[in-house]
Short mmCIF file of C-alpha atoms and ligand atoms in Angstrom, two decimals:
data_model
loop_
_atom_site.label_atom_id
_atom_site.label_comp_id
_atom_site.label_asym_id
_atom_site.label_seq_id
_atom_site.Cartn_x
_atom_site.Cartn_y
_atom_site.Cartn_z
CA MET A 1 152.73 -127.30 134.04
CA LEU A 2 151.21 -130.09 132.24
CA PRO A 3 151.52 -130.91 128.76
CA PHE A 4 147.98 -130.78 128.24
CA LYS A 5 144.57 -129.05 129.98
CA LEU A 6 142.44 -129.98 132.61
CA VAL A 7 139.08 -129.24 131.43
CA TYR A 8 137.38 -128.09 135.24
CA SER A 9 134.34 -126.21 136.85
CA ASP A 10 133.17 -126.16 140.36
CA ASP A 11 129.91 -126.52 138.79
CA TYR A 12 130.71 -129.97 137.36
CA PHE A 13 128.86 -130.47 140.80
CA LEU A 14 125.69 -132.43 140.62
CA PRO A 15 122.83 -131.22 143.22
CA ILE A 16 121.63 -134.53 143.87
CA GLY A 17 121.65 -134.52 147.76
CA SER A 18 122.71 -137.92 149.34
CA HIS A 19 123.16 -140.08 146.88
CA VAL A 20 125.65 -143.05 146.19
CA PHE A 21 127.09 -140.70 143.42
CA PRO A 22 129.70 -138.85 144.86
CA ALA A 23 129.10 -135.32 143.01
CA GLU A 24 132.05 -133.86 145.19
CA LYS A 25 134.58 -136.07 143.84
CA TYR A 26 135.16 -133.63 140.78
CA LYS A 27 136.18 -130.82 143.44
CA ARG A 28 137.91 -132.94 145.50
CA VAL A 29 140.03 -134.46 141.96
CA HIS A 30 141.00 -131.17 141.29
CA ASP A 31 142.53 -130.03 144.86
CA ARG A 32 143.95 -133.46 145.11
CA LEU A 33 145.95 -132.62 141.67
CA LEU A 34 146.81 -128.94 143.26
CA SER A 35 147.93 -130.17 146.20
CA THR A 36 150.12 -133.12 145.24
CA LYS A 37 151.72 -130.71 142.44
CA VAL A 38 150.43 -132.87 139.64
CA ALA A 39 149.16 -129.78 138.20
CA ASP A 40 148.98 -126.20 139.31
CA ALA A 41 146.06 -123.57 138.46
CA THR A 42 147.19 -122.82 135.01
CA ASP A 43 146.42 -126.20 133.80
CA PHE A 44 142.93 -126.28 134.05
CA VAL A 45 140.37 -124.66 131.79
CA ALA A 46 136.71 -124.03 132.18
CA PRO A 47 134.27 -125.03 130.22
CA HIS A 48 131.20 -123.06 128.85
CA PRO A 49 127.71 -125.17 128.94
CA ALA A 50 127.01 -126.76 125.95
CA THR A 51 124.37 -124.73 123.60
CA ASP A 52 120.61 -126.49 122.69
CA ASP A 53 122.13 -127.03 119.63
CA ASP A 54 125.22 -129.00 120.63
CA ILE A 55 122.63 -131.41 123.12
CA LEU A 56 120.49 -131.71 119.98
CA LEU A 57 123.41 -133.33 117.84
CA VAL A 58 122.57 -136.60 120.14
CA HIS A 59 119.06 -136.07 121.96
CA THR A 60 115.46 -135.69 120.59
CA PRO A 61 113.77 -132.19 120.78
CA GLN A 62 111.04 -133.79 122.71
CA TYR A 63 113.67 -134.94 125.98
CA VAL A 64 115.15 -131.64 125.64
CA GLN A 65 111.97 -129.90 125.81
CA LYS A 66 110.93 -131.87 129.08
CA LEU A 67 114.57 -131.18 130.35
CA LYS A 68 114.23 -127.87 130.26
CA THR A 69 110.65 -127.43 131.14
CA GLY A 70 110.61 -129.83 134.01
CA THR A 71 108.03 -131.81 132.53
CA LEU A 72 109.36 -135.45 132.46
CA SER A 73 107.16 -138.21 133.79
CA ALA A 74 107.43 -139.78 137.30
CA ARG A 75 108.57 -142.78 135.34
CA GLU A 76 111.30 -141.02 133.49
CA GLU A 77 112.54 -139.47 136.42
CA LEU A 78 113.09 -142.66 138.10
CA GLU A 79 114.82 -144.42 135.39
CA MET A 80 117.61 -141.29 135.67
CA GLU A 81 118.05 -142.63 139.41
CA VAL A 82 119.10 -138.46 139.83
CA PRO A 83 116.28 -136.08 141.27
CA TYR A 84 115.31 -133.84 138.83
CA SER A 85 116.07 -129.91 139.12
CA PRO A 86 116.58 -127.09 136.49
CA GLU A 87 120.23 -126.94 138.59
CA LEU A 88 120.96 -130.34 137.57
CA VAL A 89 120.17 -129.73 134.09
CA ARG A 90 122.63 -126.88 133.79
CA ALA A 91 125.31 -129.28 135.48
CA TYR A 92 124.85 -131.67 132.86
CA TRP A 93 124.76 -129.21 130.17
CA LEU A 94 128.03 -128.04 131.60
CA ALA A 95 129.50 -131.57 131.57
CA ALA A 96 128.78 -131.85 127.55
CA GLY A 97 130.36 -128.59 127.35
CA GLY A 98 133.23 -129.61 128.90
CA SER A 99 133.29 -133.24 127.09
CA MET A 100 133.47 -130.61 123.85
CA LEU A 101 136.22 -128.83 125.19
CA ALA A 102 138.15 -131.67 126.12
CA ALA A 103 137.92 -133.08 122.37
CA ASP A 104 138.89 -129.81 121.23
CA TYR A 105 142.34 -129.55 123.03
CA ALA A 106 142.82 -132.98 122.88
CA LEU A 107 143.29 -132.37 118.66
CA ASN A 108 145.81 -129.69 119.65
CA ASP A 109 147.69 -131.35 122.31
CA GLY A 110 147.36 -135.33 121.72
CA VAL A 111 145.00 -135.51 124.82
CA ALA A 112 142.62 -133.63 127.34
CA ILE A 113 140.94 -134.43 130.54
CA SER A 114 137.67 -133.24 131.56
CA ILE A 115 137.61 -134.11 135.32
CA GLY A 116 133.82 -134.87 134.80
CA GLY A 117 131.67 -136.17 132.42
CA GLY A 118 131.23 -139.56 130.85
CA PHE A 119 127.65 -140.12 131.26
CA HIS A 120 127.10 -143.51 128.99
CA HIS A 121 123.98 -144.27 130.21
CA ALA A 122 122.16 -141.19 128.63
CA PHE A 123 120.09 -142.18 125.57
CA PRO A 124 118.80 -139.99 122.84
CA ASP A 125 115.22 -139.50 124.16
CA HIS A 126 116.08 -140.49 127.88
CA GLY A 127 118.16 -140.45 130.83
CA GLU A 128 119.18 -143.97 132.96
CA GLY A 129 121.57 -145.02 135.52
CA PHE A 130 122.65 -141.10 136.75
CA CYS A 131 122.87 -140.18 133.42
CA MET A 132 120.97 -137.08 131.45
CA ILE A 133 123.19 -136.01 128.92
CA ASN A 134 125.60 -138.30 127.22
CA ASP A 135 128.47 -136.10 127.16
CA ILE A 136 130.47 -137.99 125.30
CA ALA A 137 128.00 -138.38 122.72
CA VAL A 138 127.79 -134.82 122.00
CA ALA A 139 131.17 -134.24 121.97
CA ILE A 140 131.92 -136.64 118.91
CA ARG A 141 128.88 -134.93 116.90
CA ARG A 142 130.14 -131.43 117.48
CA MET A 143 133.45 -132.24 116.17
CA GLN A 144 132.18 -134.13 113.11
CA ALA A 145 129.86 -131.17 112.84
CA ASP A 146 132.43 -128.52 112.72
CA GLU A 147 134.47 -130.84 110.37
CA LYS A 148 137.37 -131.00 112.98
CA ILE A 149 136.75 -134.80 112.67
CA ARG A 150 135.30 -137.58 110.54
CA THR A 151 135.53 -140.90 112.56
CA ALA A 152 136.10 -141.32 116.37
CA MET A 153 136.26 -144.54 118.60
CA THR A 154 134.94 -144.59 122.22
CA ILE A 155 137.11 -147.27 124.80
CA ASP A 156 134.48 -147.33 127.90
CA CYS A 157 136.54 -148.81 130.72
CA ASP A 158 133.49 -147.87 133.18
CA VAL A 159 132.47 -151.45 135.21
CA HIS A 160 129.40 -150.89 133.66
CA GLN A 161 128.41 -151.34 130.15
CA GLY A 162 128.03 -148.10 127.54
CA ASN A 163 124.44 -148.78 126.45
CA GLY A 164 123.60 -145.04 125.87
CA THR A 165 126.50 -144.87 124.04
CA ALA A 166 126.26 -148.01 122.16
CA VAL A 167 122.76 -147.29 120.59
CA ILE A 168 123.32 -143.59 119.63
CA PHE A 169 126.24 -144.91 117.33
CA ALA A 170 124.50 -148.25 116.47
CA PRO A 171 123.95 -148.40 112.71
CA ALA A 172 121.05 -150.74 113.52
CA HIS A 173 119.87 -153.09 115.96
CA VAL A 174 121.50 -156.13 115.44
CA PRO A 175 122.46 -158.48 117.65
CA GLY A 176 126.17 -159.17 118.69
CA ASN A 177 128.32 -162.20 117.22
CA ARG A 178 130.52 -164.61 119.29
CA MET A 179 134.16 -163.81 118.65
CA PRO A 180 136.26 -166.74 116.74
CA ALA A 181 139.50 -167.13 118.74
CA ARG A 182 142.37 -165.47 117.89
CA PRO A 183 146.13 -166.39 118.13
CA GLY A 184 148.04 -164.48 120.66
CA PHE A 185 144.94 -163.01 122.34
CA ALA A 186 143.78 -163.98 126.32
CA ALA A 187 142.68 -167.52 125.87
CA ASN A 188 139.21 -166.64 127.31
CA PHE A 189 139.41 -163.29 124.63
CA ALA A 190 136.89 -165.28 122.52
CA ASP A 191 134.30 -166.47 125.15
CA MET A 192 133.82 -163.26 126.46
CA ALA A 193 133.69 -160.62 123.19
CA ARG A 194 130.77 -159.86 121.05
CA THR A 195 130.77 -157.88 117.85
CA ARG A 196 128.60 -156.19 115.49
CA SER A 197 129.01 -154.49 112.38
CA ALA A 198 130.57 -151.31 112.65
CA SER A 199 129.10 -147.88 112.25
CA THR A 200 130.73 -146.12 109.86
CA ASP A 201 132.04 -143.20 111.53
CA VAL A 202 132.02 -144.12 115.28
CA PHE A 203 133.59 -147.59 116.86
CA THR A 204 132.40 -148.11 120.41
CA ILE A 205 134.13 -150.39 122.69
CA SER A 206 132.97 -151.28 125.95
CA LEU A 207 134.70 -153.33 128.73
CA HIS A 208 132.17 -154.38 131.75
CA GLN A 209 131.25 -156.87 134.26
CA GLU A 210 128.30 -159.11 132.51
CA ASN A 211 126.60 -159.75 135.37
CA ASN A 212 125.92 -155.85 136.73
CA TYR A 213 123.68 -153.41 135.27
CA PRO A 214 122.31 -152.52 132.69
CA ALA A 215 120.50 -155.66 132.62
CA PHE A 216 120.00 -155.21 128.53
CA LYS A 217 123.21 -154.19 127.14
CA PRO A 218 122.21 -153.51 123.30
CA PRO A 219 125.16 -154.07 121.62
CA SER A 220 128.43 -151.80 121.02
CA SER A 221 130.81 -152.31 118.31
CA LEU A 222 132.77 -154.34 120.65
CA ASP A 223 131.57 -155.75 123.91
CA LEU A 224 133.83 -157.42 126.38
CA ASN A 225 131.71 -159.10 129.05
CA LEU A 226 134.08 -159.72 131.90
CA PRO A 227 133.03 -162.47 134.68
CA ASP A 228 132.79 -161.52 138.06
CA GLY A 229 136.20 -160.86 140.30
CA ILE A 230 138.82 -160.54 137.28
CA GLY A 231 141.82 -158.94 138.15
CA ASP A 232 144.44 -156.90 137.28
CA ALA A 233 146.52 -159.02 135.14
CA GLU A 234 143.56 -160.52 133.23
CA TYR A 235 141.87 -157.12 132.61
CA LEU A 236 145.14 -155.66 131.13
CA ALA A 237 145.09 -158.58 128.75
CA VAL A 238 141.86 -158.42 127.26
CA LEU A 239 142.11 -154.22 127.40
CA GLY A 240 144.89 -154.51 125.33
CA ASN A 241 143.46 -157.30 122.85
CA ALA A 242 140.26 -155.32 122.64
CA ILE A 243 142.20 -151.93 122.05
CA SER A 244 144.12 -154.15 119.27
CA LEU A 245 140.93 -155.37 117.71
CA GLY A 246 139.22 -152.62 117.52
CA LEU A 247 142.04 -151.01 115.69
CA ASP A 248 142.38 -153.53 113.71
CA LYS A 249 138.50 -153.54 112.41
CA PHE A 250 138.34 -149.45 112.73
CA PRO A 251 142.13 -148.52 111.88
CA GLN A 252 142.96 -145.01 112.57
CA PRO A 253 140.33 -143.03 114.47
CA GLU A 254 140.74 -139.60 114.48
CA LEU A 255 139.61 -139.29 118.19
CA ILE A 256 139.33 -141.91 120.93
CA CYS A 257 137.21 -140.93 123.81
CA TYR A 258 138.19 -142.54 126.53
CA VAL A 259 135.74 -143.57 129.31
CA ALA A 260 138.11 -144.18 132.69
CA GLY A 261 135.34 -145.11 135.41
CA ALA A 262 136.97 -145.50 138.76
CA ASP A 263 134.01 -148.39 139.11
CA PRO A 264 135.70 -151.37 138.10
CA TYR A 265 138.20 -151.09 141.61
CA ARG A 266 137.39 -154.00 143.82
CA ASP A 267 136.35 -151.99 147.00
CA ASP A 268 133.58 -150.33 144.85
CA GLN A 269 129.77 -150.46 146.07
CA LEU A 270 128.60 -150.82 142.47
CA GLY A 271 131.05 -153.02 140.69
CA GLY A 272 131.73 -156.67 141.00
CA LEU A 273 135.41 -156.78 139.39
CA SER A 274 138.61 -156.76 141.52
CA LEU A 275 141.05 -154.61 139.90
CA THR A 276 143.88 -152.81 142.53
CA ILE A 277 144.04 -149.08 142.61
CA GLU A 278 147.74 -149.68 140.57
CA GLY A 279 145.98 -151.55 137.78
CA LEU A 280 143.65 -149.18 137.26
CA LYS A 281 146.59 -146.43 136.91
CA GLU A 282 148.06 -149.39 134.54
CA ARG A 283 144.83 -149.77 132.34
CA ASP A 284 145.19 -145.76 132.01
CA ALA A 285 148.95 -146.02 131.10
CA LEU A 286 147.87 -148.69 128.66
CA VAL A 287 144.99 -146.68 126.70
CA PHE A 288 147.35 -143.76 126.29
CA ARG A 289 150.77 -145.65 125.57
CA LEU A 290 148.73 -147.08 122.82
CA ALA A 291 146.93 -143.89 121.43
CA LYS A 292 150.21 -142.25 121.58
CA ALA A 293 152.19 -145.00 119.86
CA GLU A 294 149.07 -144.62 116.92
CA GLY A 295 149.15 -140.77 116.96
CA ILE A 296 145.59 -140.93 117.76
CA PRO A 297 144.56 -138.00 119.96
CA VAL A 298 142.44 -138.73 123.50
CA MET A 299 139.87 -137.43 124.84
CA VAL A 300 139.02 -138.47 128.99
CA THR A 301 136.05 -138.37 131.01
CA PHE A 302 135.51 -140.13 134.24
CA ALA A 303 132.32 -141.71 134.45
CA GLY A 304 131.61 -143.70 137.57
CA GLY A 305 133.57 -144.28 140.89
CA TYR A 306 131.63 -145.66 144.28
CA ALA A 307 134.49 -147.05 146.44
CA HIS A 308 133.40 -147.65 149.92
CA LYS A 309 135.97 -145.02 150.87
CA LEU A 310 135.82 -141.74 148.98
CA GLU A 311 139.54 -140.89 149.04
CA ASP A 312 139.74 -144.19 146.57
CA THR A 313 138.08 -142.97 144.13
CA VAL A 314 139.66 -139.52 143.90
CA THR A 315 142.95 -141.57 143.71
CA ILE A 316 141.82 -143.56 141.14
CA HIS A 317 140.75 -140.44 138.83
CA SER A 318 143.65 -138.22 140.03
CA ASN A 319 146.24 -140.99 138.99
CA THR A 320 144.69 -140.92 135.60
CA VAL A 321 145.99 -137.28 135.13
CA VAL A 322 149.41 -139.18 137.02
CA ALA A 323 149.59 -141.32 133.85
CA ALA A 324 148.62 -139.47 131.25
CA LYS A 325 151.48 -137.36 132.63
CA GLU A 326 154.23 -139.62 132.96
CA ILE A 327 153.31 -141.18 129.32
CA TYR A 328 152.82 -137.65 127.70
CA GLU A 329 155.29 -135.56 129.20
CA GLY A 330 158.62 -135.05 126.85
CA LYS A 331 156.57 -136.29 124.35
ZN1 ZN B 401 129.82 -147.41 136.37
#
């Protein structure tokens, strides 16, 4: 038995037909974790869908109304890049419920992983890039509304910038600033890093490939604009620096929401970084190790993953659970 919960439902499946987003990955990860005996059936808990009130903590009433009545414009549906259906709406409401449940379990157990979610391109009033509802933001706002946490930090390691999350938690639309060089940090860290004044209650960190979607990157609290083709060693150094800088500027967040995208992988169809499967597991371990050392609970969502071989995406996501097991077992 794992020392933490895995939040999962077969209904995480996104009914989007033939699509670059492999909607069957969630079930494949679930099955892999069982077949490799990383987890057993008792480690999984099933989420309930978020309520409309939960969704409205982040999203505008107008947008929620359009989703519930199927009245998105053609342009809005195009921008979402997934075909609208009432079943798809239900799947995103469930993903948000899953992230809320994972956040709740993380506060109890130190860590919890939703085998889904991470839809960081969803904005308050529209969806983008396969993302309809920003489940990460809904989970944070629910925990805050229930007074379970006051502050949170997002650590978004998907290869694409977390633009929706950045806007949702932005105190104001301010331009990013260059970072001064810091002693002990990777030599090129200052070239890649951009900071903005922190939101009072949620600090957003995004590590992403600069030359990739989204074209316009609204400032996160801390953005790391990575050059094309960056490999394991350099990525891990930058990630370690980014987290320590984040915790420096925003000490002791009460929850970390780790967005463990599988698409920084070197064989990803939509990514241009060069991390290996082993490097990605080390990335996960690094986040868990630092969070555990600081005593900060971590909630994990999966976000993107478009490897040429689906098996690789399944391995990368499954390894996130293995890394958590290795770090948190015998805590
Ligand atoms: Zn992505």
